[in-house]
Short mmCIF file of C-alpha atoms and ligand atoms in Angstrom, two decimals:
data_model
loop_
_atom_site.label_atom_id
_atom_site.label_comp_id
_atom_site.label_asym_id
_atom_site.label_seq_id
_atom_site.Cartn_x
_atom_site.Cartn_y
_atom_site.Cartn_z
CA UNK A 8 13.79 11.57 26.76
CA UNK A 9 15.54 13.45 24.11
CA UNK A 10 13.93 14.59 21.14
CA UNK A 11 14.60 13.63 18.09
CA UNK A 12 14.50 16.67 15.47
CA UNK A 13 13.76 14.56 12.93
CA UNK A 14 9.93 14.09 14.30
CA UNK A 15 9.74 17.92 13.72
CA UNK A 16 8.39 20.18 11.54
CA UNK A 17 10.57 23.07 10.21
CA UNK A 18 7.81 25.46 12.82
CA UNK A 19 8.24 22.39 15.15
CA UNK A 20 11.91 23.05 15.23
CA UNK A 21 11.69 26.91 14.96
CA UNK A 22 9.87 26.99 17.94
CA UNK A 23 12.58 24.10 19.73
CA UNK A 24 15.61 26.28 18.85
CA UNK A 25 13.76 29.17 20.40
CA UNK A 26 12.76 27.62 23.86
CA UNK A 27 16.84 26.65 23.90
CA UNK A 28 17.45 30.51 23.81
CA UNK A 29 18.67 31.09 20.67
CA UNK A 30 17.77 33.08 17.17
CA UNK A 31 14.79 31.18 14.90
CA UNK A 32 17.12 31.38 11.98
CA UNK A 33 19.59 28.67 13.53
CA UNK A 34 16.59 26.03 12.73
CA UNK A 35 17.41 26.53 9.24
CA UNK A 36 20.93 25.77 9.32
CA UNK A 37 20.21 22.83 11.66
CA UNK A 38 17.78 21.33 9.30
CA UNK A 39 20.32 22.33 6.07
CA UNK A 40 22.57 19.78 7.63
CA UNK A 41 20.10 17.01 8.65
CA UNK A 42 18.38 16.55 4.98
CA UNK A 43 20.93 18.14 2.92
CA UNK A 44 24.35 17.13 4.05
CA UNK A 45 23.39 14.33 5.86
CA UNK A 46 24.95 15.32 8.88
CA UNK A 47 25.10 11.99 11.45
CA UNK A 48 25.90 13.78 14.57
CA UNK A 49 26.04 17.62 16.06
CA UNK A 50 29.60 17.51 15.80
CA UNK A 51 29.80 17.87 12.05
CA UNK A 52 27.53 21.03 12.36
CA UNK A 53 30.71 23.32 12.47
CA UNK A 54 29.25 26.28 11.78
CA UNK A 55 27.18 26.03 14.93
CA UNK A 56 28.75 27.42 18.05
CA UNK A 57 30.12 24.98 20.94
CA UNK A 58 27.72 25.81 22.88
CA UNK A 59 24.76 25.37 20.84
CA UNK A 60 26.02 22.08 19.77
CA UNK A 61 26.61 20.95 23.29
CA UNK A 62 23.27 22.65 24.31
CA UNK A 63 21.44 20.35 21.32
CA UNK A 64 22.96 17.33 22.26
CA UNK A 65 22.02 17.83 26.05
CA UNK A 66 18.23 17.61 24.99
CA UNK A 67 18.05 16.30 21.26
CA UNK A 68 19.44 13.61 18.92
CA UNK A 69 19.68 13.11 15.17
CA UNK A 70 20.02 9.46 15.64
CA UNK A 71 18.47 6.79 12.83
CA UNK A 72 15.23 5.39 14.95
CA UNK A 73 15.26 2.71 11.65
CA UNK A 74 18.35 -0.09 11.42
CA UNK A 75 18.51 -1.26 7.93
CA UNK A 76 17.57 -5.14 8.08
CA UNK A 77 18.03 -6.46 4.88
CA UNK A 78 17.53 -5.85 0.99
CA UNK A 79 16.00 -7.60 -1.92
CA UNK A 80 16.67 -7.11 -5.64
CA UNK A 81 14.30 -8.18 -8.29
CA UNK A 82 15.48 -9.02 -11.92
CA UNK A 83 14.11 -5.72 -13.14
CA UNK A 84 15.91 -3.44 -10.79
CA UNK A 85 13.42 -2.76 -8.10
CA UNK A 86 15.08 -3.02 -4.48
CA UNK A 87 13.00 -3.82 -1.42
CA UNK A 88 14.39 -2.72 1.67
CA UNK A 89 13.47 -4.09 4.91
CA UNK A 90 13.88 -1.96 8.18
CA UNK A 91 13.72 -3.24 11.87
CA UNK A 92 12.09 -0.25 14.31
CA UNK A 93 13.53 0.21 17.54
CA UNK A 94 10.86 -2.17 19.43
CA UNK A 95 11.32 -4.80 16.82
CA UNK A 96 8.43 -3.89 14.59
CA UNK A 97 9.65 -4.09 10.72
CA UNK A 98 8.21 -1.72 7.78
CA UNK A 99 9.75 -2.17 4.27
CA UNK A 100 9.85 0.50 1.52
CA UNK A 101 10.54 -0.16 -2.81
CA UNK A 102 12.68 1.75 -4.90
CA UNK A 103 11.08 1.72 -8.59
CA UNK A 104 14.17 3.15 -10.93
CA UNK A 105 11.94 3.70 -14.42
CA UNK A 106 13.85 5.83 -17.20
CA UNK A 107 14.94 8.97 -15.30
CA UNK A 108 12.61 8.60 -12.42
CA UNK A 109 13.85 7.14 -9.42
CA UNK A 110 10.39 6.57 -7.12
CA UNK A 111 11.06 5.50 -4.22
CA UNK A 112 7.40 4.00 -2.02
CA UNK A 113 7.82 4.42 1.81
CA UNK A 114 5.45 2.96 4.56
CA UNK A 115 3.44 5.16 7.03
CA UNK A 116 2.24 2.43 9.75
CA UNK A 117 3.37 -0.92 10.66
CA UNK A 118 0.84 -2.94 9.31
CA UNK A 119 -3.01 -1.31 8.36
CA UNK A 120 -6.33 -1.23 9.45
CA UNK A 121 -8.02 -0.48 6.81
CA UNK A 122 -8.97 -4.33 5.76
CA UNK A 123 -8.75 -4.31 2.60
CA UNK A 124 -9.02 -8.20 1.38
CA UNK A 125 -7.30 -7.87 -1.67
CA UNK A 126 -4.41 -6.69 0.04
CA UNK A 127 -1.44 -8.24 1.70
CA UNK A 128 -1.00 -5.67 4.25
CA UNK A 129 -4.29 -5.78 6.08
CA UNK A 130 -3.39 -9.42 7.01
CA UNK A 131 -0.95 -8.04 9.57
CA UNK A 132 -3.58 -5.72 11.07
CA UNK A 133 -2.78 -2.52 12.44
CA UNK A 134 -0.06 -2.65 15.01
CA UNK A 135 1.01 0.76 15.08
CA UNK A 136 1.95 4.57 13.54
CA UNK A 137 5.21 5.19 12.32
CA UNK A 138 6.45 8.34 14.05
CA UNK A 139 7.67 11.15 11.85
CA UNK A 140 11.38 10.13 12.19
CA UNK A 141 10.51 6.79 10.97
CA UNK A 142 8.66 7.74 8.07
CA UNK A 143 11.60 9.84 6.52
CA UNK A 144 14.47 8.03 7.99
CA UNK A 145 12.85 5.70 5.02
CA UNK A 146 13.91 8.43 2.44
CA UNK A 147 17.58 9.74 3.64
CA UNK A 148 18.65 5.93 4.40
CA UNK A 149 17.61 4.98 0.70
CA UNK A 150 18.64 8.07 -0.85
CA UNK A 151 22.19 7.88 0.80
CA UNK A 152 22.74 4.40 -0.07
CA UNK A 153 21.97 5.17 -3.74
CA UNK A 154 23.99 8.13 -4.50
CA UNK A 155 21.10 10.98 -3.91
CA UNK A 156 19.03 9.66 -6.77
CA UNK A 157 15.57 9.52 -5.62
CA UNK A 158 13.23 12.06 -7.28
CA UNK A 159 9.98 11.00 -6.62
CA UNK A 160 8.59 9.63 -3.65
CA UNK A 161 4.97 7.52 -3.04
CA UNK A 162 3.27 6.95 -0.04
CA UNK A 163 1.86 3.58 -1.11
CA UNK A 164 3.89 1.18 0.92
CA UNK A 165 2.72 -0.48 4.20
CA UNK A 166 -0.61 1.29 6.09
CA UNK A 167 -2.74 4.61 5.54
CA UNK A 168 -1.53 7.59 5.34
CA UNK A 169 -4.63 9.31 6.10
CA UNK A 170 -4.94 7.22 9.89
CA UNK A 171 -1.35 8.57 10.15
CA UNK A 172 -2.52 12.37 9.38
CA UNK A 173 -0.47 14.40 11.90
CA UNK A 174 2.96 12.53 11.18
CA UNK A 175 1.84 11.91 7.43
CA UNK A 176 1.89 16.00 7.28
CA UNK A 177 5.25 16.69 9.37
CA UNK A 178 7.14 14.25 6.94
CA UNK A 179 5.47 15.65 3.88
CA UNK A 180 7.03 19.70 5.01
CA UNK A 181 9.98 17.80 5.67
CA UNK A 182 10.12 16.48 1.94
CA UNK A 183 9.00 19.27 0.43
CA UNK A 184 10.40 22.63 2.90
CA UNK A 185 13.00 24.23 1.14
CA UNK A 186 15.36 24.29 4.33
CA UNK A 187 14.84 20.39 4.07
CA UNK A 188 14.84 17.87 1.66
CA UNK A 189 13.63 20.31 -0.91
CA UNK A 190 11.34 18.33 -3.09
CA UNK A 191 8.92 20.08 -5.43
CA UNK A 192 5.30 19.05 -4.11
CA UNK A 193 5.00 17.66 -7.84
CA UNK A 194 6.95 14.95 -6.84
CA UNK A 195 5.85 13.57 -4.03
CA UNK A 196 1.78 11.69 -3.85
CA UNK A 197 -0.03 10.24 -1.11
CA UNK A 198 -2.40 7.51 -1.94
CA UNK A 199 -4.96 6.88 0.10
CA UNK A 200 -7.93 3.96 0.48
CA UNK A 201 -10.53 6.90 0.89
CA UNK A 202 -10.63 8.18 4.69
CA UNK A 203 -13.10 11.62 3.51
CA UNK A 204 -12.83 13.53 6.05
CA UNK A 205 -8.90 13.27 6.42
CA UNK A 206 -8.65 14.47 2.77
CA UNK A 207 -10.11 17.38 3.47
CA UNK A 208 -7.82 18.08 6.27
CA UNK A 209 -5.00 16.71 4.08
CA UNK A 210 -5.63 19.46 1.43
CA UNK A 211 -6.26 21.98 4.13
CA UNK A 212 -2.56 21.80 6.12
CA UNK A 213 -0.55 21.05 2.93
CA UNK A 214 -0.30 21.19 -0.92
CA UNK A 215 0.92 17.47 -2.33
CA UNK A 216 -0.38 15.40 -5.02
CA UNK A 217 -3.39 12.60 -3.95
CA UNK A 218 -3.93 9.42 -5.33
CA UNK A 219 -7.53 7.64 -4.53
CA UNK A 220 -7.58 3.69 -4.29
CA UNK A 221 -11.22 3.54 -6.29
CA UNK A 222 -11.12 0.38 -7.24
CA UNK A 223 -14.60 -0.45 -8.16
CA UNK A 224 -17.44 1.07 -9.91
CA UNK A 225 -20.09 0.25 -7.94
CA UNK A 226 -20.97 0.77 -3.83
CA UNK A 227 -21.68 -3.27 -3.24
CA UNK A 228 -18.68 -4.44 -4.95
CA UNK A 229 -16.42 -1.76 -3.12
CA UNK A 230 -17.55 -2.34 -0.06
CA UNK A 231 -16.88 -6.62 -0.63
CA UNK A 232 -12.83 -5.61 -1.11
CA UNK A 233 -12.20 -2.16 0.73
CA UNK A 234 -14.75 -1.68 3.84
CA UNK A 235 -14.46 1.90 3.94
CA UNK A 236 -16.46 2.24 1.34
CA UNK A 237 -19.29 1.32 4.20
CA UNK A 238 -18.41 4.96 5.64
CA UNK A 239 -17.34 6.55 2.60
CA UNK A 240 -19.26 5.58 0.09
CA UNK A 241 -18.34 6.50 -3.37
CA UNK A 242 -20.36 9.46 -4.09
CA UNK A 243 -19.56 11.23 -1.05
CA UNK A 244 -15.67 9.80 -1.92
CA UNK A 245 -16.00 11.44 -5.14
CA UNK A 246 -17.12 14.86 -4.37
CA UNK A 247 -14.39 15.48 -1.62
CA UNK A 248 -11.95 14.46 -4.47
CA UNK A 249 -13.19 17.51 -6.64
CA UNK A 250 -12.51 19.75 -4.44
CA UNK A 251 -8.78 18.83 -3.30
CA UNK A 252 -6.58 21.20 -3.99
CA UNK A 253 -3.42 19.64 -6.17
CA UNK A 254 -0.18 21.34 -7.79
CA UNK A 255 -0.46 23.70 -10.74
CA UNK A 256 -1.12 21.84 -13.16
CA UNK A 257 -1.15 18.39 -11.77
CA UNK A 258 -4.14 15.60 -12.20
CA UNK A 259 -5.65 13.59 -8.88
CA UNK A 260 -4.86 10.20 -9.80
CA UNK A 261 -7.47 7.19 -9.11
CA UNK A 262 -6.10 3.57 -8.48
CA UNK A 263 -7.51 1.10 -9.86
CA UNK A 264 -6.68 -2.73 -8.73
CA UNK A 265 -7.83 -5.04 -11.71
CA UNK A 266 -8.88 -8.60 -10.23
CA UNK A 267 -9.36 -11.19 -12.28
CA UNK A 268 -13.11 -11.97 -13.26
CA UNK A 269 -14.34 -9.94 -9.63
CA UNK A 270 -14.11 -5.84 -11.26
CA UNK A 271 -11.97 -6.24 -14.28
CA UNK A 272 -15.51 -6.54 -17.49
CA UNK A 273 -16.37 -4.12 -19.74
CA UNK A 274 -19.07 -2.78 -18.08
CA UNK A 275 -17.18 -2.39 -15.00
CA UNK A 276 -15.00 -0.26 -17.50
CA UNK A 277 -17.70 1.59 -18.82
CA UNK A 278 -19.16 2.22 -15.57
CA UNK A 279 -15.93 3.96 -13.94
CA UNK A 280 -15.55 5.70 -16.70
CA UNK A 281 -19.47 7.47 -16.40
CA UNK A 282 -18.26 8.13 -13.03
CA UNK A 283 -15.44 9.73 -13.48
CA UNK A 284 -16.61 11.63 -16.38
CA UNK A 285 -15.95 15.60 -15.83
CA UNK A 286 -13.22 15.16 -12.70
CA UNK A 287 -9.89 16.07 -14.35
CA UNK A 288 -8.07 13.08 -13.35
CA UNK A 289 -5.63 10.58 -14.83
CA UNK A 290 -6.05 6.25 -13.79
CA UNK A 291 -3.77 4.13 -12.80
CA UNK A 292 -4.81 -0.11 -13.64
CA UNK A 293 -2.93 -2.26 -11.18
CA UNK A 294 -3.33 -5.64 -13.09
CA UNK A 295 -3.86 -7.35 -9.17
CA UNK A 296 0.13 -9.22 -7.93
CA UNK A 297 -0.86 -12.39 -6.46
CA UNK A 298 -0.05 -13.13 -3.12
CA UNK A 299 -0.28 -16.15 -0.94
CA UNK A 300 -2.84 -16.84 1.02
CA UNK A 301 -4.90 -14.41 -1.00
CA UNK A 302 -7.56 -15.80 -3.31
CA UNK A 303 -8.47 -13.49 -6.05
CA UNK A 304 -6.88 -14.01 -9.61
CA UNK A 305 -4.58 -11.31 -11.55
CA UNK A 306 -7.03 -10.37 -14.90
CA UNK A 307 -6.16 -11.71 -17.85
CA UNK A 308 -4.11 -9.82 -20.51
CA UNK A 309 -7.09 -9.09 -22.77
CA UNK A 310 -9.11 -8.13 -20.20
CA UNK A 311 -6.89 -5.25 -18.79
CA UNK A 312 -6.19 -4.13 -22.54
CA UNK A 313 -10.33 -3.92 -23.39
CA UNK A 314 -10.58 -2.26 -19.87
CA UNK A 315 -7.99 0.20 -20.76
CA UNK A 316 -9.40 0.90 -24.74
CA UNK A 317 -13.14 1.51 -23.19
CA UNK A 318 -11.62 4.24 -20.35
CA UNK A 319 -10.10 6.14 -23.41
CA UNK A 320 -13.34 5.71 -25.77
CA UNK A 321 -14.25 7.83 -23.23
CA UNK A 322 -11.64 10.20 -23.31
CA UNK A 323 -10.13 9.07 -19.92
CA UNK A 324 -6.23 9.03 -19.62
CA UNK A 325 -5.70 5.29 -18.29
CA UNK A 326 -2.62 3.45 -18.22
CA UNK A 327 -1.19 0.22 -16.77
CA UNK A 328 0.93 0.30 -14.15
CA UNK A 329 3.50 -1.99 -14.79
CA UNK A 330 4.08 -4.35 -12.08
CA UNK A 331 7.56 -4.58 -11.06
CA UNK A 332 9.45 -6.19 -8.29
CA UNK A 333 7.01 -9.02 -8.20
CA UNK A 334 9.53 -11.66 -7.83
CA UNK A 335 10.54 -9.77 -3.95
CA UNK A 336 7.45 -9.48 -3.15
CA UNK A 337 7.66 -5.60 -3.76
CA UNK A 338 5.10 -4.97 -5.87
CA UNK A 339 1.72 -3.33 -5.02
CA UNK A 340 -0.17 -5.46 -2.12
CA UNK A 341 2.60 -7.78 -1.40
CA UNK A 342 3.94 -5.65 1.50
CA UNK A 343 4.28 -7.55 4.73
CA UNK A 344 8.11 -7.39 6.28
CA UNK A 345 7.80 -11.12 6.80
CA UNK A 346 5.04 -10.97 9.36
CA UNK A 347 3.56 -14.24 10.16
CA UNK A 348 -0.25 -13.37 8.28
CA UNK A 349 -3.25 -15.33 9.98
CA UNK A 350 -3.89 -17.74 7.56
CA UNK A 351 -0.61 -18.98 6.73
CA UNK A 352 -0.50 -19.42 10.71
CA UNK A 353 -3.44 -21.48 10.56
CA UNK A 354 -2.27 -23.55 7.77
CA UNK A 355 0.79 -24.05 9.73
CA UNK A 356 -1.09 -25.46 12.91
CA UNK A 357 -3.54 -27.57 11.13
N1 SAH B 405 -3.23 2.50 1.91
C1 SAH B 405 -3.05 3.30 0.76
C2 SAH B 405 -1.64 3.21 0.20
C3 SAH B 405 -0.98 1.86 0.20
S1 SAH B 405 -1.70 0.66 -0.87
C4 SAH B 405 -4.06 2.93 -0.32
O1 SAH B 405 -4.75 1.93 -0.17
O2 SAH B 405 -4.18 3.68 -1.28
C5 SAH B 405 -1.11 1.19 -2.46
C6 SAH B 405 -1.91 0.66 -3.64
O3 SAH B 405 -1.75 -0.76 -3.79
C7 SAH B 405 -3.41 0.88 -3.52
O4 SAH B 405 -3.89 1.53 -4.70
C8 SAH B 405 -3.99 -0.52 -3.44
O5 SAH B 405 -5.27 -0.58 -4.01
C9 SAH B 405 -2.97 -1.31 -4.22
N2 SAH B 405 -2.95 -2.75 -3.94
C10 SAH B 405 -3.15 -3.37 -2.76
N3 SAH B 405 -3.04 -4.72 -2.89
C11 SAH B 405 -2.76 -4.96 -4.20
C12 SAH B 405 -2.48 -6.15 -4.96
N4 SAH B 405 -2.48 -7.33 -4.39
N5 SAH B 405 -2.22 -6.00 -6.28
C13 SAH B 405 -2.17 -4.78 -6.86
N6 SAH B 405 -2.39 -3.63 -6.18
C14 SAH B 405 -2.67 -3.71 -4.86
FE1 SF4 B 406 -4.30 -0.63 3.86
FE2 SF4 B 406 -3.99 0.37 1.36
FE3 SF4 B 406 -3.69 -2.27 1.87
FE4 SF4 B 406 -6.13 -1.17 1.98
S1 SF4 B 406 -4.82 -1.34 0.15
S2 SF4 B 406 -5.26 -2.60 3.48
S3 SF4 B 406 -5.65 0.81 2.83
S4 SF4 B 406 -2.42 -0.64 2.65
#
């Protein structure tokens, strides 16, 4: 099988150009034309000798391992793009253009099993990890398509990152190596349900920003919506968050889905905010996107605005997240690359 260089780190690589018998620093130039100039095939790498090239194609490839499906636009400029994986499997990723910011949210597993009820995602279930390739095949594919805008990037599309640690990591150098992509760390955040033990290790192999899915105040009601809050609970959540080591000068974030009438009172509000009091942090409300067949309610208007006013009584910085691409299904939770999801099937043969 050949190897695609793309599911390498730049030491991955180093140590690949080596074993082929030739000098470390080629991996650099190599990688220079993969995430800078886009190069599609060894052929355009001209200032790589013959015989390298023909060596590299003898036991490598460069190849796409995602063929771009189809794309959605909403009305308020948010593009979904849907991409078909080599065995058929299909992820999606959302490009958010806001002001000057061009995010773009990429997938890291093809579904999730995490469980989360709230969530459109978990319906599909965990069918696999996206390889390395995959995961930023999502970024030069969008990127090249719009003109080399991105400048942010989220990992809050389909699946965990955390449960997809190793290949999480090697597309994370590859985004932010300077012989790659080239993206300052600042730019780039991983959001994650709450795995513990993976943050750690997260923080230990790389510097990036985190965002926590919190969610709820309180153990019981976490647990209802997000069961890995049964392993993790929120304490023990909480004190590996303090010690994660961010950007200068960069906040953790915490996520914070508002359902209607289920986490969304004020004492909910005033509650997460004693929590979080003294962790330098900044929160994100998700008012919750509805999604067939899922039964919770988005909060009402007032409610998210009294939320928001009692976090900053308490000298929390909280803002909403404005939901956008709602109308593609793009928005937060309403990931699921047309998968059949079990209770729609169920409707369906009833
Ligand atoms: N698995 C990771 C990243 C993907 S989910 C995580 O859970 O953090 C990205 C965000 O979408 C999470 O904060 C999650 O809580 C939120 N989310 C999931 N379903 C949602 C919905 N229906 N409405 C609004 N936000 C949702
Ligand atoms: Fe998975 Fe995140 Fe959805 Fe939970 S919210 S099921 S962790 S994608």
């Amino acid at each position: 099988m050949l190897t695609n260089l793309k599911d390498l780190d730049p030491q991955e690589l180093e140590q690949f150009i080596i074993a082929l018998g030739e000098m470390s620093y080629r991996s650099r130039q190599i990688s220079k034309w993969i995430f800078n100039r886009y190069a599609e095939s060894f052929s355009d790498m001209t200032d790589l000798s013959i015989g390298l090239r023909d060596k590299l194609c003898s036991f490598s490839t460069i190849e796409n391992s995602l063929n771009l499906d189809s794309r959605m636009d909403s009305s308020d400029g948010t593009s979904k793009y849907l991409f078909k994986l080599f065995d058929g499997n299909k992820i999606e990723s959302v490009l958010i253009p806001d002001g000057k910011r061009n995010t773009l949210c990429i997938s890291t597993q093809v579904g999730c099993a995490m469980g989360c009820t709230f969530c459109l995602t978990a319906r599909i279930g965990k069918i696999r990890n996206l390889s390395t390739s995959e995961i930023i095949d999502q970024f030069l594919i969008v990127n090249k398509i719009n003109n080399h805008s991105i400048t942010n990037i989220v990992y809050m599309g389909m699946g965990e990152p955390l449960d997809n640690l190793d290949n999480t990591v090697r597309s994370l150098k590859l985004l932010t190596s300077k012989d790659c992509v080239g993206l300052s760390p600042k730019r780039v955040t991983v959001s994650t349900s709450g795995l513990v033990p993976k943050i750690k290790e997260l923080g230990n192999r790389i510097t990036i920003n985190l965002s926590v899915s919190l969610n709820a105040p309180y153990n019981e009601m976490r647990s209802q919506i997000m069961p890995v809050n049964k392993a993790y609970p929120i304490k023990v959540l909480l004190e590996q968050c303090r010690k994660f080591p961010l950007p200068n000068r960069k906040l953790l974030t915490f996520e914070y889905v508002l359902i209607g009438e289920f986490n969304d009172s004020d004492n909910d509000a005033i509650r997460l905010a004693e929590l979080l009091r003294g962790i330098n942090c900044k929160i994100n409300l998700i008012p919750f996107n509805e999604a067939q067949p899922i039964d919770f309610k988005a909060p009402k208007d007032n409610k998210v605005i009294s939320f928001q006013k009692i976090l900053w009584s308490y000298g929390l910085n909280a803002r909403v997240r404005k939901s956008r691409g709602r109308d593609i299904l793009g928005a937060c939770g309403q990931l699921a690359a047309r998968y059949p999801l079990e209770n729609q099937k169920r409707k369906f043969i009833n």
